[in-house]
Amino acid sequence: MLTQRFLRRGFATAAQPAGPLAGLRVLELASVLAGPSVGQFLAELGADVLKVENRKTRGDVTRTWKLKGDTGGDITAYFSCCNLGKRSIALDASGKQGQDLCRRLAAASDVVIASYKPGDAEKLGLDAAQLRTENPRLVYAQITGYGLDDPRVGYDALIQAEAGFTFMNGTPGEAGRPTKMPVALVDLLAAHQLKEAILLALLRREKAGEGSHVHVSLMSAAVASLANQATGYLVAGAVPQRMGSDHPSICPYGTDFLDKDGQPLVLAVGSDSQFRTLCEILECAELADDPRYAKNVDRVAHRKELVELLAAKIAVRSRDEVLKQLKLRKVPAGAIADMPTVFTTPQAEALVVREAPEGKALGLRQVAWLGDDATSAKPSNPPGFGQHTVEILTDVLKLNTSEIKQLVDDKVVEAPGWQE
C-alpha cells in the first residue's frame, strides 16, 4: 500500500531499484556516517535519495578521507561505505537562492534527513518547523550530538568515551589503556535508531495523514546500547572494568586463545553443558567436575586460573582441528578473522556491491535482512560530487536550461561537466 501511494505521486525514477519504498523521495541534508547510513538504507529499499552537498566545501567531508592506495578521486572508500544508491546535487545553502532550492526540494520530498547542530538549521530556514509548515506530510528526521537543546557537535570518538564504551574497552591491568572501537559504532547505533523512527513515522503518516519530527542524539543512542553493562551498574552496583575480550558474567565467553601455530580463536561457552563438552574435547574432563569450574558462577570467580588451564590445552593443538571438533559437538567457537578472510565467506560476499559479478567492489549493503519485501537489485554507484545537479533541478524542480545556467553562473549550484 505504501509503495502504491508513493508511485501515484510520481516520485519513482528510472534509475531506482525496485523495492518496498519505490516512489519515496528523501532529501539528505547530512554528512559523514550516521545520516548518510540512513539515506543509503532507504535508497536500497527503493527510495529516491537526493544528497545535498555543500558547493563551497566540495561536498561531504568524507570525500577527502583517503587511505593509502585510495585512488577513487572524490569517491573515497569511506564515502563509499554509506552513499550507494543516491543522487548528488551541489549547492550553496548559505545564501537565499540556495536555501530556497533546498526548501523546494523538501516540499517535493517525503523525508528529510538532517544532521545540523542545534540552531544551524533554523538559521538556514531548513529546520523541522519551517519545512513542515510548507509540507505538512513531511517526516523530518534529525540527528544531533547531544540533543536538541545542546549546541555541541557530536563526534563518534568523543561520545564513545563519554558514554562509557572507551573506558570498558581495552586490555585489562595497569598496562591497559582505554581503547576506542575501530568502527564508528555510535554513528551506526544512532543511524539504526533513526531508521526505525522514520519507518514508524511513515506508518503513522499513512494512518493519520500528517508528517512528524523525529530526532535521535548520538549520546542517547550510545547510552541506550550499553545493555547489560549499564544494568550491571544500575541494578547490581557493578562498575564495568576493562576485561579485554572476556565477558563479565560468563566464562569462558569471548575469551581468545592461541593454537600451536599462534593462530587465534575465540570461545563463546554459555552453559555448563557446553563447558563440559569443551573439557572432553580438550582432554581435561576433570575440570568440569572441579567445584571451582563446574558452574558458570564459579568459573567467573576463578576466571584467571581457568583461562590459563584452557590456554595450555589449546596451545598444543591445531586451531582447525579444535574448531572442527567443537563444531561437531555444538560448542560455540570461531576463528578470529582479518578483513580478507571475512570476505571469503558467502555471508559477507552477499553484501558486497560490485560493478559486475566478479568486478570491482563499490561498497557494502546496509540492508542485511532478508524477506519478501527486501530489494535484491544492485544500488547505483556512489555519486560523484554534484553528479546529478542538473538532473535533479530538471526532474524534480522542473527548471529549464536558462534557469539552471543562471544558478551555475551565480555560483548557487555546481554542475561538473555540464554544458548547455
PDB file of N, CA and C in Angstrom, residues 194-268:
ATOM      1  N   LEU A 194      17.368   5.962  14.048  1.00  0.00           N
ATOM      2  CA  LEU A 194      16.642   6.881  13.177  1.00  0.00           C
ATOM      3  C   LEU A 194      15.917   6.134  12.061  1.00  0.00           C
ATOM      4  N   LYS A 195      16.490   5.059  11.557  1.00  0.00           N
ATOM      5  CA  LYS A 195      15.788   4.242  10.556  1.00  0.00           C
ATOM      6  C   LYS A 195      14.448   3.761  11.121  1.00  0.00           C
ATOM      7  N   GLU A 196      14.484   3.263  12.341  1.00  0.00           N
ATOM      8  CA  GLU A 196      13.260   2.768  12.969  1.00  0.00           C
ATOM      9  C   GLU A 196      12.247   3.894  13.151  1.00  0.00           C
ATOM     10  N   ALA A 197      12.741   5.068  13.570  1.00  0.00           N
ATOM     11  CA  ALA A 197      11.849   6.203  13.790  1.00  0.00           C
ATOM     12  C   ALA A 197      11.202   6.657  12.480  1.00  0.00           C
ATOM     13  N   ILE A 198      11.974   6.657  11.401  1.00  0.00           N
ATOM     14  CA  ILE A 198      11.438   7.079  10.102  1.00  0.00           C
ATOM     15  C   ILE A 198      10.362   6.113   9.626  1.00  0.00           C
ATOM     16  N   LEU A 199      10.628   4.813   9.718  1.00  0.00           N
ATOM     17  CA  LEU A 199       9.646   3.834   9.262  1.00  0.00           C
ATOM     18  C   LEU A 199       8.355   3.932  10.081  1.00  0.00           C
ATOM     19  N   LEU A 200       8.486   4.153  11.391  1.00  0.00           N
ATOM     20  CA  LEU A 200       7.303   4.313  12.227  1.00  0.00           C
ATOM     21  C   LEU A 200       6.550   5.596  11.863  1.00  0.00           C
ATOM     22  N   ALA A 201       7.302   6.674  11.573  1.00  0.00           N
ATOM     23  CA  ALA A 201       6.670   7.942  11.193  1.00  0.00           C
ATOM     24  C   ALA A 201       5.936   7.818   9.860  1.00  0.00           C
ATOM     25  N   LEU A 202       6.504   7.048   8.931  1.00  0.00           N
ATOM     26  CA  LEU A 202       5.814   6.836   7.653  1.00  0.00           C
ATOM     27  C   LEU A 202       4.526   6.030   7.849  1.00  0.00           C
ATOM     28  N   LEU A 203       4.595   5.036   8.731  1.00  0.00           N
ATOM     29  CA  LEU A 203       3.384   4.265   9.034  1.00  0.00           C
ATOM     30  C   LEU A 203       2.336   5.165   9.676  1.00  0.00           C
ATOM     31  N   ARG A 204       2.757   6.008  10.604  1.00  0.00           N
ATOM     32  CA  ARG A 204       1.839   6.952  11.254  1.00  0.00           C
ATOM     33  C   ARG A 204       1.219   7.889  10.220  1.00  0.00           C
ATOM     34  N   ARG A 205       2.023   8.337   9.243  1.00  0.00           N
ATOM     35  CA  ARG A 205       1.513   9.233   8.215  1.00  0.00           C
ATOM     36  C   ARG A 205       0.430   8.572   7.378  1.00  0.00           C
ATOM     37  N   GLU A 206       0.620   7.270   7.104  1.00  0.00           N
ATOM     38  CA  GLU A 206      -0.397   6.550   6.338  1.00  0.00           C
ATOM     39  C   GLU A 206      -1.724   6.484   7.101  1.00  0.00           C
ATOM     40  N   LYS A 207      -1.627   6.418   8.419  1.00  0.00           N
ATOM     41  CA  LYS A 207      -2.836   6.309   9.236  1.00  0.00           C
ATOM     42  C   LYS A 207      -3.461   7.671   9.538  1.00  0.00           C
ATOM     43  N   ALA A 208      -2.586   8.659   9.875  1.00  0.00           N
ATOM     44  CA  ALA A 208      -3.096   9.953  10.337  1.00  0.00           C
ATOM     45  C   ALA A 208      -3.042  11.043   9.278  1.00  0.00           C
ATOM     46  N   GLY A 209      -2.277  10.803   8.202  1.00  0.00           N
ATOM     47  CA  GLY A 209      -2.215  11.775   7.125  1.00  0.00           C
ATOM     48  C   GLY A 209      -1.308  12.954   7.370  1.00  0.00           C
ATOM     49  N   GLU A 210      -0.461  12.881   8.411  1.00  0.00           N
ATOM     50  CA  GLU A 210       0.428  14.001   8.690  1.00  0.00           C
ATOM     51  C   GLU A 210       1.833  13.510   8.978  1.00  0.00           C
ATOM     52  N   GLY A 211       2.796  14.392   8.775  1.00  0.00           N
ATOM     53  CA  GLY A 211       4.196  14.056   8.994  1.00  0.00           C
ATOM     54  C   GLY A 211       4.591  14.134  10.457  1.00  0.00           C
ATOM     55  N   SER A 212       5.912  14.055  10.693  1.00  0.00           N
ATOM     56  CA  SER A 212       6.425  14.049  12.065  1.00  0.00           C
ATOM     57  C   SER A 212       7.815  14.666  12.085  1.00  0.00           C
ATOM     58  N   HIS A 213       8.220  15.078  13.268  1.00  0.00           N
ATOM     59  CA  HIS A 213       9.612  15.447  13.534  1.00  0.00           C
ATOM     60  C   HIS A 213      10.171  14.395  14.476  1.00  0.00           C
ATOM     61  N   VAL A 214      11.092  13.580  13.990  1.00  0.00           N
ATOM     62  CA  VAL A 214      11.709  12.551  14.832  1.00  0.00           C
ATOM     63  C   VAL A 214      13.181  12.901  15.010  1.00  0.00           C
ATOM     64  N   HIS A 215      13.703  12.577  16.162  1.00  0.00           N
ATOM     65  CA  HIS A 215      15.062  13.005  16.497  1.00  0.00           C
ATOM     66  C   HIS A 215      15.761  11.950  17.337  1.00  0.00           C
ATOM     67  N   VAL A 216      17.055  11.782  17.095  1.00  0.00           N
ATOM     68  CA  VAL A 216      17.894  10.963  17.975  1.00  0.00           C
ATOM     69  C   VAL A 216      19.236  11.664  18.125  1.00  0.00           C
ATOM     70  N   SER A 217      19.796  11.593  19.319  1.00  0.00           N
ATOM     71  CA  SER A 217      21.147  12.114  19.528  1.00  0.00           C
ATOM     72  C   SER A 217      22.127  10.950  19.579  1.00  0.00           C
ATOM     73  N   LEU A 218      23.355  11.227  19.192  1.00  0.00           N
ATOM     74  CA  LEU A 218      24.393  10.200  19.281  1.00  0.00           C
ATOM     75  C   LEU A 218      24.553   9.728  20.724  1.00  0.00           C
ATOM     76  N   MET A 219      24.479  10.669  21.666  1.00  0.00           N
ATOM     77  CA  MET A 219      24.660  10.317  23.074  1.00  0.00           C
ATOM     78  C   MET A 219      23.549   9.393  23.563  1.00  0.00           C
ATOM     79  N   SER A 220      22.311   9.706  23.233  1.00  0.00           N
ATOM     80  CA  SER A 220      21.215   8.859  23.719  1.00  0.00           C
ATOM     81  C   SER A 220      21.261   7.487  23.073  1.00  0.00           C
ATOM     82  N   ALA A 221      21.613   7.426  21.786  1.00  0.00           N
ATOM     83  CA  ALA A 221      21.727   6.128  21.119  1.00  0.00           C
ATOM     84  C   ALA A 221      22.828   5.290  21.747  1.00  0.00           C
ATOM     85  N   ALA A 222      23.929   5.937  22.114  1.00  0.00           N
ATOM     86  CA  ALA A 222      25.041   5.217  22.733  1.00  0.00           C
ATOM     87  C   ALA A 222      24.648   4.668  24.102  1.00  0.00           C
ATOM     88  N   VAL A 223      24.071   5.515  24.935  1.00  0.00           N
ATOM     89  CA  VAL A 223      23.703   5.075  26.290  1.00  0.00           C
ATOM     90  C   VAL A 223      22.640   3.976  26.238  1.00  0.00           C
ATOM     91  N   ALA A 224      21.684   4.110  25.323  1.00  0.00           N
ATOM     92  CA  ALA A 224      20.636   3.094  25.192  1.00  0.00           C
ATOM     93  C   ALA A 224      21.192   1.745  24.765  1.00  0.00           C
ATOM     94  N   SER A 225      22.418   1.734  24.234  1.00  0.00           N
ATOM     95  CA  SER A 225      23.027   0.498  23.745  1.00  0.00           C
ATOM     96  C   SER A 225      24.028  -0.109  24.727  1.00  0.00           C
ATOM     97  N   LEU A 226      24.130   0.457  25.916  1.00  0.00           N
ATOM     98  CA  LEU A 226      25.063  -0.098  26.911  1.00  0.00           C
ATOM     99  C   LEU A 226      24.591  -1.434  27.475  1.00  0.00           C
ATOM    100  N   ALA A 227      23.312  -1.735  27.289  1.00  0.00           N
ATOM    101  CA  ALA A 227      22.754  -3.061  27.585  1.00  0.00           C
ATOM    102  C   ALA A 227      23.131  -3.555  28.986  1.00  0.00           C
ATOM    103  N   ASN A 228      23.654  -4.787  29.055  1.00  0.00           N
ATOM    104  CA  ASN A 228      23.941  -5.403  30.355  1.00  0.00           C
ATOM    105  C   ASN A 228      25.028  -4.675  31.130  1.00  0.00           C
ATOM    106  N   GLN A 229      25.913  -3.951  30.431  1.00  0.00           N
ATOM    107  CA  GLN A 229      26.953  -3.211  31.155  1.00  0.00           C
ATOM    108  C   GLN A 229      26.321  -2.087  31.977  1.00  0.00           C
ATOM    109  N   ALA A 230      25.280  -1.453  31.423  1.00  0.00           N
ATOM    110  CA  ALA A 230      24.586  -0.398  32.166  1.00  0.00           C
ATOM    111  C   ALA A 230      23.767  -0.973  33.305  1.00  0.00           C
ATOM    112  N   THR A 231      22.994  -2.042  33.033  1.00  0.00           N
ATOM    113  CA  THR A 231      22.165  -2.588  34.105  1.00  0.00           C
ATOM    114  C   THR A 231      23.006  -3.290  35.162  1.00  0.00           C
ATOM    115  N   GLY A 232      24.174  -3.773  34.770  1.00  0.00           N
ATOM    116  CA  GLY A 232      25.075  -4.316  35.797  1.00  0.00           C
ATOM    117  C   GLY A 232      25.412  -3.269  36.843  1.00  0.00           C
ATOM    118  N   TYR A 233      25.589  -2.027  36.383  1.00  0.00           N
ATOM    119  CA  TYR A 233      25.847  -0.925  37.312  1.00  0.00           C
ATOM    120  C   TYR A 233      24.578  -0.463  38.003  1.00  0.00           C
ATOM    121  N   LEU A 234      23.511  -0.228  37.207  1.00  0.00           N
ATOM    122  CA  LEU A 234      22.283   0.337  37.765  1.00  0.00           C
ATOM    123  C   LEU A 234      21.579  -0.612  38.724  1.00  0.00           C
ATOM    124  N   VAL A 235      21.585  -1.913  38.405  1.00  0.00           N
ATOM    125  CA  VAL A 235      20.848  -2.895  39.203  1.00  0.00           C
ATOM    126  C   VAL A 235      21.721  -3.555  40.264  1.00  0.00           C
ATOM    127  N   ALA A 236      22.955  -3.899  39.859  1.00  0.00           N
ATOM    128  CA  ALA A 236      23.813  -4.660  40.776  1.00  0.00           C
ATOM    129  C   ALA A 236      24.942  -3.843  41.385  1.00  0.00           C
ATOM    130  N   GLY A 237      25.109  -2.586  40.937  1.00  0.00           N
ATOM    131  CA  GLY A 237      26.146  -1.737  41.505  1.00  0.00           C
ATOM    132  C   GLY A 237      27.552  -2.082  41.057  1.00  0.00           C
ATOM    133  N   ALA A 238      27.675  -2.877  39.985  1.00  0.00           N
ATOM    134  CA  ALA A 238      28.996  -3.276  39.497  1.00  0.00           C
ATOM    135  C   ALA A 238      29.471  -2.290  38.437  1.00  0.00           C
ATOM    136  N   VAL A 239      30.636  -1.698  38.656  1.00  0.00           N
ATOM    137  CA  VAL A 239      31.213  -0.758  37.689  1.00  0.00           C
ATOM    138  C   VAL A 239      32.048  -1.545  36.688  1.00  0.00           C
ATOM    139  N   PRO A 240      31.678  -1.577  35.410  1.00  0.00           N
ATOM    140  CA  PRO A 240      32.427  -2.366  34.421  1.00  0.00           C
ATOM    141  C   PRO A 240      33.871  -1.897  34.303  1.00  0.00           C
ATOM    142  N   GLN A 241      34.766  -2.852  34.191  1.00  0.00           N
ATOM    143  CA  GLN A 241      36.183  -2.569  34.022  1.00  0.00           C
ATOM    144  C   GLN A 241      36.676  -3.190  32.715  1.00  0.00           C
ATOM    145  N   ARG A 242      37.843  -2.774  32.285  1.00  0.00           N
ATOM    146  CA  ARG A 242      38.415  -3.364  31.076  1.00  0.00           C
ATOM    147  C   ARG A 242      38.742  -4.832  31.320  1.00  0.00           C
ATOM    148  N   MET A 243      38.266  -5.664  30.405  1.00  0.00           N
ATOM    149  CA  MET A 243      38.459  -7.107  30.529  1.00  0.00           C
ATOM    150  C   MET A 243      38.969  -7.726  29.236  1.00  0.00           C
ATOM    151  N   GLY A 244      39.473  -6.905  28.329  1.00  0.00           N
ATOM    152  CA  GLY A 244      39.865  -7.454  27.044  1.00  0.00           C
ATOM    153  C   GLY A 244      38.627  -7.967  26.323  1.00  0.00           C
ATOM    154  N   SER A 245      38.680  -9.219  25.868  1.00  0.00           N
ATOM    155  CA  SER A 245      37.537  -9.807  25.168  1.00  0.00           C
ATOM    156  C   SER A 245      36.625 -10.604  26.095  1.00  0.00           C
ATOM    157  N   ASP A 246      36.972 -10.699  27.356  1.00  0.00           N
ATOM    158  CA  ASP A 246      36.183 -11.514  28.278  1.00  0.00           C
ATOM    159  C   ASP A 246      34.823 -10.890  28.571  1.00  0.00           C
ATOM    160  N   HIS A 247      33.877 -11.756  28.945  1.00  0.00           N
ATOM    161  CA  HIS A 247      32.532 -11.324  29.325  1.00  0.00           C
ATOM    162  C   HIS A 247      32.470 -11.231  30.853  1.00  0.00           C
ATOM    163  N   PRO A 248      31.863 -10.172  31.397  1.00  0.00           N
ATOM    164  CA  PRO A 248      31.851 -10.025  32.857  1.00  0.00           C
ATOM    165  C   PRO A 248      31.020 -11.071  33.588  1.00  0.00           C
ATOM    166  N   SER A 249      30.031 -11.687  32.896  1.00  0.00           N
ATOM    167  CA  SER A 249      29.100 -12.586  33.571  1.00  0.00           C
ATOM    168  C   SER A 249      29.202 -14.038  33.138  1.00  0.00           C
ATOM    169  N   ILE A 250      30.016 -14.327  32.135  1.00  0.00           N
ATOM    170  CA  ILE A 250      30.113 -15.683  31.589  1.00  0.00           C
ATOM    171  C   ILE A 250      31.577 -16.026  31.366  1.00  0.00           C
ATOM    172  N   CYS A 251      31.949 -17.267  31.578  1.00  0.00           N
ATOM    173  CA  CYS A 251      33.325 -17.703  31.363  1.00  0.00           C
ATOM    174  C   CYS A 251      33.351 -19.182  30.947  1.00  0.00           C
ATOM    175  N   PRO A 252      34.096 -19.514  29.905  1.00  0.00           N
ATOM    176  CA  PRO A 252      34.881 -18.655  29.001  1.00  0.00           C
ATOM    177  C   PRO A 252      34.023 -18.205  27.828  1.00  0.00           C
ATOM    178  N   TYR A 253      33.760 -16.914  27.744  1.00  0.00           N
ATOM    179  CA  TYR A 253      32.908 -16.367  26.703  1.00  0.00           C
ATOM    180  C   TYR A 253      33.573 -15.117  26.144  1.00  0.00           C
ATOM    181  N   GLY A 254      33.923 -15.157  24.859  1.00  0.00           N
ATOM    182  CA  GLY A 254      34.640 -14.045  24.249  1.00  0.00           C
ATOM    183  C   GLY A 254      36.137 -14.134  24.442  1.00  0.00           C
ATOM    184  N   THR A 255      36.581 -15.069  25.247  1.00  0.00           N
ATOM    185  CA  THR A 255      37.999 -15.215  25.556  1.00  0.00           C
ATOM    186  C   THR A 255      38.745 -15.738  24.330  1.00  0.00           C
ATOM    187  N   ASP A 256      39.887 -15.123  24.039  1.00  0.00           N
ATOM    188  CA  ASP A 256      40.671 -15.558  22.886  1.00  0.00           C
ATOM    189  C   ASP A 256      41.867 -16.398  23.327  1.00  0.00           C
ATOM    190  N   PHE A 257      42.207 -17.351  22.476  1.00  0.00           N
ATOM    191  CA  PHE A 257      43.305 -18.275  22.741  1.00  0.00           C
ATOM    192  C   PHE A 257      44.146 -18.433  21.481  1.00  0.00           C
ATOM    193  N   LEU A 258      45.385 -18.910  21.643  1.00  0.00           N
ATOM    194  CA  LEU A 258      46.273 -19.172  20.511  1.00  0.00           C
ATOM    195  C   LEU A 258      46.550 -20.664  20.397  1.00  0.00           C
ATOM    196  N   ASP A 259      46.548 -21.162  19.153  1.00  0.00           N
ATOM    197  CA  ASP A 259      46.861 -22.580  18.952  1.00  0.00           C
ATOM    198  C   ASP A 259      48.368 -22.774  18.860  1.00  0.00           C
ATOM    199  N   LYS A 260      48.821 -23.952  18.481  1.00  0.00           N
ATOM    200  CA  LYS A 260      50.251 -24.265  18.463  1.00  0.00           C
ATOM    201  C   LYS A 260      51.030 -23.443  17.437  1.00  0.00           C
ATOM    202  N   ASP A 261      50.324 -22.908  16.443  1.00  0.00           N
ATOM    203  CA  ASP A 261      50.966 -22.092  15.412  1.00  0.00           C
ATOM    204  C   ASP A 261      50.728 -20.599  15.611  1.00  0.00           C
ATOM    205  N   GLY A 262      50.163 -20.242  16.757  1.00  0.00           N
ATOM    206  CA  GLY A 262      49.896 -18.835  17.036  1.00  0.00           C
ATOM    207  C   GLY A 262      48.650 -18.294  16.379  1.00  0.00           C
ATOM    208  N   GLN A 263      47.782 -19.199  15.868  1.00  0.00           N
ATOM    209  CA  GLN A 263      46.549 -18.777  15.230  1.00  0.00           C
ATOM    210  C   GLN A 263      45.465 -18.543  16.291  1.00  0.00           C
ATOM    211  N   PRO A 264      44.791 -17.390  16.260  1.00  0.00           N
ATOM    212  CA  PRO A 264      43.829 -17.071  17.324  1.00  0.00           C
ATOM    213  C   PRO A 264      42.447 -17.666  17.078  1.00  0.00           C
ATOM    214  N   LEU A 265      41.805 -18.034  18.177  1.00  0.00           N
ATOM    215  CA  LEU A 265      40.411 -18.471  18.139  1.00  0.00           C
ATOM    216  C   LEU A 265      39.714 -17.923  19.373  1.00  0.00           C
ATOM    217  N   VAL A 266      38.390 -17.929  19.327  1.00  0.00           N
ATOM    218  CA  VAL A 266      37.620 -17.405  20.449  1.00  0.00           C
ATOM    219  C   VAL A 266      36.564 -18.425  20.854  1.00  0.00           C
ATOM    220  N   LEU A 267      36.327 -18.545  22.146  1.00  0.00           N
ATOM    221  CA  LEU A 267      35.291 -19.417  22.683  1.00  0.00           C
ATOM    222  C   LEU A 267      34.107 -18.586  23.142  1.00  0.00           C
ATOM    223  N   ALA A 268      32.901 -19.158  23.000  1.00  0.00           N
ATOM    224  CA  ALA A 268      31.680 -18.490  23.469  1.00  0.00           C
ATOM    225  C   ALA A 268      30.825 -19.504  24.218  1.00  0.00           C
TER     226      ALA A 268
END
